[in-house]
Each structure stands twice: as C-alpha cells, then as structure tokens.
Amino acid sequence: MIKRPTSDQEIGLIYKPYLDLTPDGDYLTVLEENTTEIVDFFRSIPSSKHDFAYAEGKWTIKEVLQHLCDVEYIMAFRAYVAARTEGETDLPGMDEELYLSNSGASSKTFENLLSEFLATRKVTRTILENLTEESSQKTVLIYDKPVSARTFAYMIPGHALHHMQVIKERYLGLV
C-alpha cells in the first residue's frame, strides 16, 4: 500500500493544497471512491451548463473536465517516472493553459470527456497499484524541487475534489 507523503522534502509545496483534500485511508480505495464521486458529480450537471463559464476568460465545465484529464495524465506519468528511475530526473513543468488550448475540449461531447476521464483513471490506477512503498518514495525534480511518486498519487484525488468544489461554488452556486 502506498503511504501518504510525510515530509515537505518529498511534497513540493505546490501540491500540498491538493494533498490536504485527499482523504485518509487505503490509497486504492480512496482513488476508487474519488472516481465514483467525480463521475457522479459531473453526470449530475445539467447539459445546459456544460459549456458555461462563470466569467469571461474562465474555463467552461467541459474544459475543467478536460483539465482534470490533462493533469492526471501528467501526474500519473510523473509518478511512473519517479518510481522507475534512479536518482532525481528533472521533468518539465506543465502549462495548463497551453494544454487546454490544444485539447479541443469545446468540440468534444461531455460523454466523451467523461470516458476520457475514466480511461485516464484506469491507467492511473494500474500505474499506482504496482508501486511498492520503496518505489513510491523515489523522487523526480519539478521546478527544481524533489517530489515523490506518492505525492503525485495523493494529489490526483485532491486535485479533482478541488475542481469539483470550484464548480459547485462558481458555476452552479451550490455552496
């Protein structure tokens, strides 16, 4: 079982807010419960809101869902690289606006985006369920800071929960 990151030396402080949102418990159970929660939440959003952005220059709900896929691809890859390399490999940052602008999210169907999310999550689970405690503690460098494989693992559910909360508050006026 992958244990929660324990020190700031392996977290990379930009990920801490997402780690704080990820529930405690068996990691794979947390990931599965998060998958169900996120998919159920997005499926509950009325189709009239899918292309809605709460302000000019902000992402639509479809674009937020694409962003979740993009970030998860990158974080699962980073966890994979960290776990499989010896020493600290330097990986590039991620320009989320550039990724989104080249994604074609606005022309995708909502169901296609949900399918992409589920496919991405399946790959994430496959990568992470095979980490050992030792390999999960290995790091890569992001913005010149060491970040462990398990940090990427734990930030994935928290990142999705963060955006779910933003949608509830700013897009749907639920909170």
Short mmCIF file of N, CA and C in Angstrom, two decimals:
data_model
loop_
_atom_site.label_atom_id
_atom_site.label_comp_id
_atom_site.label_asym_id
_atom_site.label_seq_id
_atom_site.Cartn_x
_atom_site.Cartn_y
_atom_site.Cartn_z
N MET A 1 0.84 -1.19 0.00
CA MET A 1 0.00 0.00 0.00
C MET A 1 0.88 1.25 0.00
N ILE A 2 0.50 2.22 -0.79
CA ILE A 2 1.21 3.49 -0.84
C ILE A 2 0.81 4.30 0.39
N LYS A 3 1.80 4.75 1.13
CA LYS A 3 1.51 5.59 2.29
C LYS A 3 1.51 7.06 1.89
N ARG A 4 0.77 7.84 2.62
CA ARG A 4 0.68 9.29 2.40
C ARG A 4 2.07 9.91 2.57
N PRO A 5 2.43 10.88 1.72
CA PRO A 5 3.71 11.57 1.90
C PRO A 5 3.77 12.21 3.28
N THR A 6 4.97 12.20 3.86
CA THR A 6 5.09 12.65 5.24
C THR A 6 5.93 13.89 5.45
N SER A 7 6.73 14.26 4.48
CA SER A 7 7.61 15.41 4.72
C SER A 7 7.55 16.41 3.59
N ASP A 8 7.80 17.66 3.93
CA ASP A 8 7.84 18.71 2.91
C ASP A 8 8.94 18.47 1.89
N GLN A 9 9.95 17.66 2.25
CA GLN A 9 11.06 17.38 1.34
C GLN A 9 10.63 16.51 0.16
N GLU A 10 9.50 15.82 0.25
CA GLU A 10 9.04 15.00 -0.86
C GLU A 10 7.76 15.53 -1.50
N ILE A 11 7.20 16.58 -0.94
CA ILE A 11 5.89 17.04 -1.39
C ILE A 11 5.97 18.07 -2.51
N GLY A 12 6.88 18.98 -2.48
CA GLY A 12 6.82 20.07 -3.43
C GLY A 12 5.59 20.89 -3.05
N LEU A 13 5.76 21.97 -2.40
CA LEU A 13 4.67 22.67 -1.73
C LEU A 13 3.52 23.09 -2.64
N ILE A 14 3.73 23.14 -3.96
CA ILE A 14 2.61 23.49 -4.85
C ILE A 14 1.52 22.42 -4.83
N TYR A 15 1.86 21.21 -4.38
CA TYR A 15 0.88 20.12 -4.35
C TYR A 15 0.18 19.98 -3.00
N LYS A 16 0.66 20.65 -1.98
CA LYS A 16 0.13 20.49 -0.63
C LYS A 16 -1.37 20.76 -0.53
N PRO A 17 -1.91 21.81 -1.13
CA PRO A 17 -3.36 22.03 -1.01
C PRO A 17 -4.19 20.84 -1.52
N TYR A 18 -3.72 20.19 -2.56
CA TYR A 18 -4.44 19.04 -3.10
C TYR A 18 -4.28 17.82 -2.20
N LEU A 19 -3.09 17.65 -1.65
CA LEU A 19 -2.87 16.55 -0.71
C LEU A 19 -3.78 16.69 0.50
N ASP A 20 -3.95 17.93 0.96
CA ASP A 20 -4.80 18.17 2.13
C ASP A 20 -6.26 17.80 1.87
N LEU A 21 -6.70 17.82 0.61
CA LEU A 21 -8.07 17.47 0.27
C LEU A 21 -8.28 15.97 0.09
N THR A 22 -7.20 15.23 -0.10
CA THR A 22 -7.31 13.79 -0.31
C THR A 22 -7.57 13.10 1.02
N PRO A 23 -8.66 12.33 1.11
CA PRO A 23 -8.99 11.66 2.38
C PRO A 23 -7.93 10.64 2.79
N ASP A 24 -7.89 10.35 4.07
CA ASP A 24 -7.03 9.30 4.59
C ASP A 24 -7.65 7.95 4.26
N GLY A 25 -6.85 6.92 4.35
CA GLY A 25 -7.32 5.57 4.11
C GLY A 25 -6.47 4.85 3.10
N ASP A 26 -6.84 3.61 2.83
CA ASP A 26 -6.15 2.82 1.82
C ASP A 26 -6.20 3.58 0.49
N TYR A 27 -5.04 3.81 -0.10
CA TYR A 27 -4.96 4.69 -1.26
C TYR A 27 -5.85 4.22 -2.40
N LEU A 28 -5.81 2.96 -2.74
CA LEU A 28 -6.59 2.48 -3.88
C LEU A 28 -8.09 2.58 -3.62
N THR A 29 -8.50 2.41 -2.38
CA THR A 29 -9.91 2.61 -2.03
C THR A 29 -10.27 4.08 -2.18
N VAL A 30 -9.40 4.96 -1.71
CA VAL A 30 -9.62 6.41 -1.85
C VAL A 30 -9.75 6.77 -3.32
N LEU A 31 -8.88 6.24 -4.17
CA LEU A 31 -8.91 6.53 -5.60
C LEU A 31 -10.21 6.04 -6.23
N GLU A 32 -10.64 4.84 -5.87
CA GLU A 32 -11.90 4.30 -6.41
C GLU A 32 -13.10 5.13 -5.97
N GLU A 33 -13.14 5.47 -4.70
CA GLU A 33 -14.25 6.29 -4.19
C GLU A 33 -14.25 7.67 -4.85
N ASN A 34 -13.07 8.23 -5.07
CA ASN A 34 -12.94 9.52 -5.73
C ASN A 34 -13.43 9.43 -7.17
N THR A 35 -13.11 8.34 -7.84
CA THR A 35 -13.56 8.16 -9.23
C THR A 35 -15.08 8.20 -9.29
N THR A 36 -15.72 7.43 -8.43
CA THR A 36 -17.19 7.39 -8.40
C THR A 36 -17.76 8.77 -8.08
N GLU A 37 -17.19 9.43 -7.08
CA GLU A 37 -17.68 10.75 -6.67
C GLU A 37 -17.56 11.77 -7.80
N ILE A 38 -16.44 11.78 -8.48
CA ILE A 38 -16.22 12.76 -9.54
C ILE A 38 -17.14 12.49 -10.72
N VAL A 39 -17.23 11.24 -11.15
CA VAL A 39 -18.08 10.91 -12.30
C VAL A 39 -19.55 11.18 -11.97
N ASP A 40 -20.00 10.77 -10.80
CA ASP A 40 -21.39 11.04 -10.40
C ASP A 40 -21.66 12.54 -10.37
N PHE A 41 -20.72 13.30 -9.85
CA PHE A 41 -20.89 14.75 -9.80
C PHE A 41 -21.02 15.33 -11.20
N PHE A 42 -20.10 15.00 -12.09
CA PHE A 42 -20.16 15.56 -13.45
C PHE A 42 -21.43 15.12 -14.18
N ARG A 43 -21.85 13.89 -13.95
CA ARG A 43 -23.09 13.41 -14.60
C ARG A 43 -24.32 14.14 -14.06
N SER A 44 -24.24 14.69 -12.87
CA SER A 44 -25.37 15.41 -12.28
C SER A 44 -25.51 16.83 -12.81
N ILE A 45 -24.52 17.31 -13.51
CA ILE A 45 -24.55 18.69 -14.02
C ILE A 45 -25.47 18.74 -15.24
N PRO A 46 -26.44 19.65 -15.24
CA PRO A 46 -27.34 19.76 -16.40
C PRO A 46 -26.56 20.07 -17.68
N SER A 47 -26.98 19.49 -18.78
CA SER A 47 -26.27 19.69 -20.06
C SER A 47 -26.24 21.17 -20.45
N SER A 48 -27.22 21.94 -20.00
CA SER A 48 -27.23 23.38 -20.32
C SER A 48 -26.05 24.12 -19.69
N LYS A 49 -25.39 23.50 -18.73
CA LYS A 49 -24.24 24.12 -18.05
C LYS A 49 -22.89 23.65 -18.60
N HIS A 50 -22.86 22.64 -19.44
CA HIS A 50 -21.59 22.05 -19.88
C HIS A 50 -20.66 23.06 -20.56
N ASP A 51 -21.21 23.98 -21.30
CA ASP A 51 -20.39 24.98 -21.99
C ASP A 51 -20.38 26.33 -21.27
N PHE A 52 -20.80 26.33 -20.03
CA PHE A 52 -20.89 27.54 -19.23
C PHE A 52 -19.56 27.86 -18.55
N ALA A 53 -19.16 29.12 -18.61
CA ALA A 53 -18.02 29.64 -17.85
C ALA A 53 -18.57 30.76 -16.96
N TYR A 54 -18.14 30.82 -15.71
CA TYR A 54 -18.73 31.77 -14.78
C TYR A 54 -18.26 33.21 -15.00
N ALA A 55 -17.21 33.40 -15.79
CA ALA A 55 -16.74 34.75 -16.11
C ALA A 55 -15.94 34.67 -17.42
N GLU A 56 -15.79 35.80 -18.05
CA GLU A 56 -15.02 35.85 -19.29
C GLU A 56 -13.57 35.42 -19.01
N GLY A 57 -13.04 34.59 -19.89
CA GLY A 57 -11.68 34.11 -19.74
C GLY A 57 -11.53 32.91 -18.82
N LYS A 58 -12.63 32.48 -18.20
CA LYS A 58 -12.60 31.29 -17.34
C LYS A 58 -13.00 30.07 -18.16
N TRP A 59 -12.60 28.92 -17.69
CA TRP A 59 -12.90 27.68 -18.40
C TRP A 59 -14.37 27.32 -18.28
N THR A 60 -14.86 26.62 -19.30
CA THR A 60 -16.19 26.04 -19.22
C THR A 60 -16.09 24.77 -18.37
N ILE A 61 -17.25 24.24 -17.99
CA ILE A 61 -17.25 22.99 -17.22
C ILE A 61 -16.61 21.87 -18.03
N LYS A 62 -16.87 21.83 -19.34
CA LYS A 62 -16.22 20.82 -20.18
C LYS A 62 -14.70 20.99 -20.15
N GLU A 63 -14.24 22.23 -20.18
CA GLU A 63 -12.80 22.47 -20.14
C GLU A 63 -12.21 22.09 -18.78
N VAL A 64 -12.94 22.28 -17.71
CA VAL A 64 -12.46 21.84 -16.39
C VAL A 64 -12.30 20.32 -16.40
N LEU A 65 -13.26 19.62 -16.96
CA LEU A 65 -13.16 18.16 -17.03
C LEU A 65 -11.96 17.74 -17.88
N GLN A 66 -11.72 18.43 -18.98
CA GLN A 66 -10.53 18.14 -19.80
C GLN A 66 -9.26 18.42 -18.99
N HIS A 67 -9.26 19.49 -18.24
CA HIS A 67 -8.12 19.83 -17.38
C HIS A 67 -7.84 18.71 -16.38
N LEU A 68 -8.88 18.14 -15.79
CA LEU A 68 -8.67 17.03 -14.86
C LEU A 68 -7.97 15.87 -15.57
N CYS A 69 -8.38 15.58 -16.79
CA CYS A 69 -7.72 14.52 -17.56
C CYS A 69 -6.26 14.87 -17.83
N ASP A 70 -6.03 16.09 -18.30
CA ASP A 70 -4.66 16.52 -18.63
C ASP A 70 -3.74 16.42 -17.42
N VAL A 71 -4.19 16.95 -16.30
CA VAL A 71 -3.36 16.94 -15.09
C VAL A 71 -3.12 15.50 -14.63
N GLU A 72 -4.14 14.68 -14.69
CA GLU A 72 -3.97 13.30 -14.24
C GLU A 72 -2.99 12.55 -15.13
N TYR A 73 -3.06 12.76 -16.44
CA TYR A 73 -2.07 12.14 -17.34
C TYR A 73 -0.66 12.50 -16.89
N ILE A 74 -0.44 13.78 -16.66
CA ILE A 74 0.89 14.27 -16.31
C ILE A 74 1.32 13.74 -14.94
N MET A 75 0.45 13.79 -13.95
CA MET A 75 0.82 13.36 -12.60
C MET A 75 1.07 11.85 -12.54
N ALA A 76 0.27 11.07 -13.25
CA ALA A 76 0.50 9.62 -13.28
C ALA A 76 1.83 9.31 -13.97
N PHE A 77 2.12 10.04 -15.04
CA PHE A 77 3.40 9.86 -15.73
C PHE A 77 4.56 10.24 -14.81
N ARG A 78 4.41 11.34 -14.10
CA ARG A 78 5.47 11.76 -13.18
C ARG A 78 5.68 10.72 -12.07
N ALA A 79 4.59 10.17 -11.55
CA ALA A 79 4.71 9.12 -10.53
C ALA A 79 5.44 7.91 -11.10
N TYR A 80 5.10 7.55 -12.32
CA TYR A 80 5.72 6.41 -13.00
C TYR A 80 7.23 6.64 -13.17
N VAL A 81 7.58 7.82 -13.66
CA VAL A 81 9.00 8.14 -13.88
C VAL A 81 9.75 8.16 -12.54
N ALA A 82 9.17 8.78 -11.54
CA ALA A 82 9.83 8.84 -10.23
C ALA A 82 10.07 7.44 -9.69
N ALA A 83 9.08 6.59 -9.78
CA ALA A 83 9.19 5.23 -9.23
C ALA A 83 10.18 4.36 -10.00
N ARG A 84 10.38 4.65 -11.27
CA ARG A 84 11.20 3.78 -12.12
C ARG A 84 12.62 4.27 -12.34
N THR A 85 12.94 5.46 -11.92
CA THR A 85 14.28 5.98 -12.17
C THR A 85 15.14 5.92 -10.92
N GLU A 86 16.41 5.96 -11.13
CA GLU A 86 17.36 6.04 -10.03
C GLU A 86 17.89 7.46 -10.01
N GLY A 87 17.88 8.08 -8.88
CA GLY A 87 18.32 9.47 -8.80
C GLY A 87 17.17 10.40 -9.15
N GLU A 88 17.45 11.66 -9.24
CA GLU A 88 16.40 12.65 -9.45
C GLU A 88 16.39 13.13 -10.89
N THR A 89 15.43 12.67 -11.64
CA THR A 89 15.23 13.09 -13.02
C THR A 89 14.50 14.43 -13.00
N ASP A 90 14.93 15.34 -13.84
CA ASP A 90 14.33 16.67 -13.92
C ASP A 90 13.24 16.63 -14.99
N LEU A 91 11.98 16.82 -14.58
CA LEU A 91 10.86 16.83 -15.51
C LEU A 91 10.35 18.25 -15.71
N PRO A 92 9.84 18.54 -16.90
CA PRO A 92 9.34 19.90 -17.16
C PRO A 92 8.05 20.18 -16.40
N GLY A 93 7.78 21.45 -16.23
CA GLY A 93 6.51 21.87 -15.64
C GLY A 93 5.39 21.64 -16.64
N MET A 94 4.21 22.11 -16.29
CA MET A 94 3.04 21.93 -17.14
C MET A 94 2.35 23.28 -17.32
N ASP A 95 2.16 23.68 -18.55
CA ASP A 95 1.42 24.90 -18.84
C ASP A 95 -0.02 24.50 -19.11
N GLU A 96 -0.85 24.57 -18.09
CA GLU A 96 -2.23 24.09 -18.19
C GLU A 96 -3.04 24.82 -19.24
N GLU A 97 -2.77 26.11 -19.43
CA GLU A 97 -3.49 26.88 -20.45
C GLU A 97 -3.12 26.40 -21.85
N LEU A 98 -1.85 26.12 -22.07
CA LEU A 98 -1.41 25.62 -23.37
C LEU A 98 -2.00 24.24 -23.65
N TYR A 99 -1.95 23.36 -22.67
CA TYR A 99 -2.53 22.03 -22.85
C TYR A 99 -4.02 22.15 -23.20
N LEU A 100 -4.74 22.98 -22.48
CA LEU A 100 -6.17 23.11 -22.72
C LEU A 100 -6.46 23.73 -24.07
N SER A 101 -5.69 24.72 -24.46
CA SER A 101 -5.94 25.39 -25.74
C SER A 101 -5.73 24.45 -26.92
N ASN A 102 -4.95 23.40 -26.72
CA ASN A 102 -4.70 22.43 -27.79
C ASN A 102 -5.49 21.14 -27.63
N SER A 103 -6.43 21.11 -26.70
CA SER A 103 -7.15 19.88 -26.39
C SER A 103 -8.39 19.63 -27.24
N GLY A 104 -8.97 20.69 -27.77
CA GLY A 104 -10.23 20.55 -28.50
C GLY A 104 -11.41 20.24 -27.59
N ALA A 105 -11.30 20.56 -26.31
CA ALA A 105 -12.34 20.22 -25.33
C ALA A 105 -13.71 20.75 -25.73
N SER A 106 -13.76 21.95 -26.29
CA SER A 106 -15.06 22.54 -26.60
C SER A 106 -15.81 21.78 -27.70
N SER A 107 -15.07 21.06 -28.54
CA SER A 107 -15.74 20.30 -29.61
C SER A 107 -16.02 18.85 -29.22
N LYS A 108 -15.57 18.44 -28.05
CA LYS A 108 -15.82 17.08 -27.59
C LYS A 108 -17.19 17.01 -26.91
N THR A 109 -17.79 15.84 -26.95
CA THR A 109 -19.04 15.68 -26.22
C THR A 109 -18.71 15.50 -24.74
N PHE A 110 -19.69 15.80 -23.92
CA PHE A 110 -19.50 15.65 -22.48
C PHE A 110 -19.25 14.18 -22.13
N GLU A 111 -19.97 13.29 -22.80
CA GLU A 111 -19.81 11.86 -22.55
C GLU A 111 -18.41 11.40 -22.97
N ASN A 112 -17.89 11.97 -24.06
CA ASN A 112 -16.53 11.64 -24.48
C ASN A 112 -15.52 12.08 -23.44
N LEU A 113 -15.72 13.24 -22.87
CA LEU A 113 -14.81 13.73 -21.83
C LEU A 113 -14.89 12.86 -20.58
N LEU A 114 -16.09 12.43 -20.21
CA LEU A 114 -16.21 11.53 -19.06
C LEU A 114 -15.54 10.19 -19.35
N SER A 115 -15.66 9.71 -20.58
CA SER A 115 -14.99 8.46 -20.96
C SER A 115 -13.48 8.62 -20.89
N GLU A 116 -13.00 9.77 -21.33
CA GLU A 116 -11.56 10.03 -21.25
C GLU A 116 -11.10 10.07 -19.80
N PHE A 117 -11.89 10.69 -18.95
CA PHE A 117 -11.54 10.73 -17.53
C PHE A 117 -11.46 9.31 -16.96
N LEU A 118 -12.45 8.48 -17.25
CA LEU A 118 -12.45 7.11 -16.74
C LEU A 118 -11.29 6.29 -17.29
N ALA A 119 -10.96 6.48 -18.55
CA ALA A 119 -9.82 5.76 -19.15
C ALA A 119 -8.52 6.21 -18.51
N THR A 120 -8.40 7.51 -18.29
CA THR A 120 -7.21 8.06 -17.64
C THR A 120 -7.10 7.50 -16.23
N ARG A 121 -8.19 7.48 -15.50
CA ARG A 121 -8.19 6.99 -14.13
C ARG A 121 -7.81 5.50 -14.09
N LYS A 122 -8.24 4.74 -15.08
CA LYS A 122 -7.90 3.31 -15.13
C LYS A 122 -6.38 3.13 -15.29
N VAL A 123 -5.78 3.93 -16.16
CA VAL A 123 -4.33 3.87 -16.34
C VAL A 123 -3.63 4.32 -15.05
N THR A 124 -4.13 5.37 -14.44
CA THR A 124 -3.56 5.85 -13.18
C THR A 124 -3.56 4.74 -12.14
N ARG A 125 -4.69 4.09 -12.00
CA ARG A 125 -4.79 3.00 -11.02
C ARG A 125 -3.78 1.89 -11.34
N THR A 126 -3.66 1.53 -12.59
CA THR A 126 -2.73 0.47 -12.99
C THR A 126 -1.29 0.84 -12.62
N ILE A 127 -0.92 2.08 -12.88
CA ILE A 127 0.43 2.53 -12.53
C ILE A 127 0.63 2.50 -11.02
N LEU A 128 -0.32 3.04 -10.29
CA LEU A 128 -0.13 3.24 -8.86
C LEU A 128 -0.33 1.98 -8.03
N GLU A 129 -1.16 1.06 -8.49
CA GLU A 129 -1.36 -0.16 -7.70
C GLU A 129 -0.12 -1.05 -7.71
N ASN A 130 0.79 -0.80 -8.62
CA ASN A 130 2.01 -1.59 -8.71
C ASN A 130 3.21 -0.95 -8.05
N LEU A 131 3.01 0.21 -7.42
CA LEU A 131 4.11 0.83 -6.69
C LEU A 131 4.34 0.10 -5.37
N THR A 132 5.57 -0.06 -5.03
CA THR A 132 5.91 -0.56 -3.69
C THR A 132 6.11 0.66 -2.79
N GLU A 133 6.16 0.41 -1.50
CA GLU A 133 6.41 1.53 -0.58
C GLU A 133 7.76 2.17 -0.91
N GLU A 134 8.75 1.35 -1.22
CA GLU A 134 10.08 1.87 -1.56
C GLU A 134 10.05 2.71 -2.84
N SER A 135 9.44 2.18 -3.89
CA SER A 135 9.42 2.92 -5.15
C SER A 135 8.56 4.17 -5.05
N SER A 136 7.54 4.16 -4.19
CA SER A 136 6.67 5.33 -4.05
C SER A 136 7.39 6.52 -3.42
N GLN A 137 8.50 6.26 -2.74
CA GLN A 137 9.25 7.33 -2.09
C GLN A 137 10.31 7.95 -3.00
N LYS A 138 10.55 7.33 -4.16
CA LYS A 138 11.52 7.89 -5.09
C LYS A 138 10.99 9.21 -5.66
N THR A 139 11.92 10.08 -6.03
CA THR A 139 11.53 11.42 -6.46
C THR A 139 12.02 11.78 -7.85
N VAL A 140 11.36 12.78 -8.41
CA VAL A 140 11.83 13.50 -9.60
C VAL A 140 11.89 14.97 -9.20
N LEU A 141 12.53 15.77 -10.03
CA LEU A 141 12.58 17.21 -9.78
C LEU A 141 11.53 17.91 -10.63
N ILE A 142 10.71 18.71 -9.97
CA ILE A 142 9.73 19.57 -10.64
C ILE A 142 10.01 20.98 -10.15
N TYR A 143 10.31 21.87 -11.09
CA TYR A 143 10.68 23.24 -10.72
C TYR A 143 11.84 23.22 -9.71
N ASP A 144 12.79 22.32 -9.94
CA ASP A 144 13.99 22.17 -9.13
C ASP A 144 13.73 21.69 -7.69
N LYS A 145 12.57 21.13 -7.43
CA LYS A 145 12.23 20.62 -6.10
C LYS A 145 11.94 19.12 -6.22
N PRO A 146 12.44 18.31 -5.28
CA PRO A 146 12.13 16.87 -5.32
C PRO A 146 10.68 16.61 -4.93
N VAL A 147 10.02 15.76 -5.73
CA VAL A 147 8.63 15.37 -5.46
C VAL A 147 8.56 13.86 -5.63
N SER A 148 7.97 13.18 -4.65
CA SER A 148 7.92 11.73 -4.67
C SER A 148 6.76 11.21 -5.52
N ALA A 149 6.91 9.96 -5.93
CA ALA A 149 5.85 9.30 -6.69
C ALA A 149 4.55 9.30 -5.90
N ARG A 150 4.64 9.06 -4.60
CA ARG A 150 3.42 9.00 -3.80
C ARG A 150 2.77 10.36 -3.63
N THR A 151 3.54 11.43 -3.73
CA THR A 151 2.94 12.77 -3.71
C THR A 151 2.04 12.94 -4.92
N PHE A 152 2.53 12.56 -6.09
CA PHE A 152 1.70 12.67 -7.30
C PHE A 152 0.45 11.82 -7.15
N ALA A 153 0.61 10.61 -6.59
CA ALA A 153 -0.53 9.72 -6.40
C ALA A 153 -1.59 10.38 -5.52
N TYR A 154 -1.17 10.94 -4.40
CA TYR A 154 -2.12 11.52 -3.44
C TYR A 154 -2.69 12.85 -3.90
N MET A 155 -2.00 13.56 -4.78
CA MET A 155 -2.56 14.84 -5.19
C MET A 155 -3.65 14.67 -6.24
N ILE A 156 -3.65 13.54 -6.95
CA ILE A 156 -4.63 13.33 -8.03
C ILE A 156 -6.08 13.41 -7.51
N PRO A 157 -6.46 12.63 -6.48
CA PRO A 157 -7.85 12.77 -5.99
C PRO A 157 -8.14 14.16 -5.42
N GLY A 158 -7.19 14.74 -4.71
CA GLY A 158 -7.40 16.06 -4.12
C GLY A 158 -7.58 17.14 -5.18
N HIS A 159 -6.84 17.03 -6.27
CA HIS A 159 -6.97 17.98 -7.38
C HIS A 159 -8.38 17.91 -7.97
N ALA A 160 -8.88 16.71 -8.17
CA ALA A 160 -10.23 16.54 -8.70
C ALA A 160 -11.26 17.12 -7.73
N LEU A 161 -11.08 16.86 -6.43
CA LEU A 161 -12.01 17.40 -5.43
C LEU A 161 -11.97 18.93 -5.39
N HIS A 162 -10.79 19.50 -5.56
CA HIS A 162 -10.65 20.96 -5.61
C HIS A 162 -11.52 21.54 -6.73
N HIS A 163 -11.40 20.96 -7.91
CA HIS A 163 -12.16 21.50 -9.05
C HIS A 163 -13.65 21.21 -8.92
N MET A 164 -14.02 20.12 -8.30
CA MET A 164 -15.43 19.85 -8.05
C MET A 164 -16.00 20.95 -7.14
N GLN A 165 -15.25 21.34 -6.13
CA GLN A 165 -15.69 22.40 -5.23
C GLN A 165 -15.80 23.74 -5.96
N VAL A 166 -14.84 24.04 -6.82
CA VAL A 166 -14.90 25.28 -7.60
C VAL A 166 -16.15 25.29 -8.48
N ILE A 167 -16.45 24.19 -9.11
CA ILE A 167 -17.65 24.11 -9.96
C ILE A 167 -18.90 24.32 -9.12
N LYS A 168 -18.96 23.67 -7.97
CA LYS A 168 -20.14 23.84 -7.10
C LYS A 168 -20.34 25.30 -6.73
N GLU A 169 -19.25 25.98 -6.36
CA GLU A 169 -19.34 27.35 -5.88
C GLU A 169 -19.54 28.36 -7.01
N ARG A 170 -18.69 28.31 -8.02
CA ARG A 170 -18.65 29.38 -9.02
C ARG A 170 -19.51 29.12 -10.25
N TYR A 171 -19.76 27.88 -10.56
CA TYR A 171 -20.51 27.56 -11.77
C TYR A 171 -21.97 27.23 -11.47
N LEU A 172 -22.20 26.56 -10.34
CA LEU A 172 -23.54 26.08 -10.04
C LEU A 172 -24.19 26.81 -8.86
N GLY A 173 -23.41 27.62 -8.12
CA GLY A 173 -23.94 28.37 -6.99
C GLY A 173 -24.50 27.49 -5.89
N LEU A 174 -23.87 26.34 -5.67
CA LEU A 174 -24.38 25.39 -4.68
C LEU A 174 -23.83 25.59 -3.29
N VAL A 175 -22.75 26.29 -3.13
CA VAL A 175 -22.16 26.45 -1.81
C VAL A 175 -22.02 27.92 -1.49
#
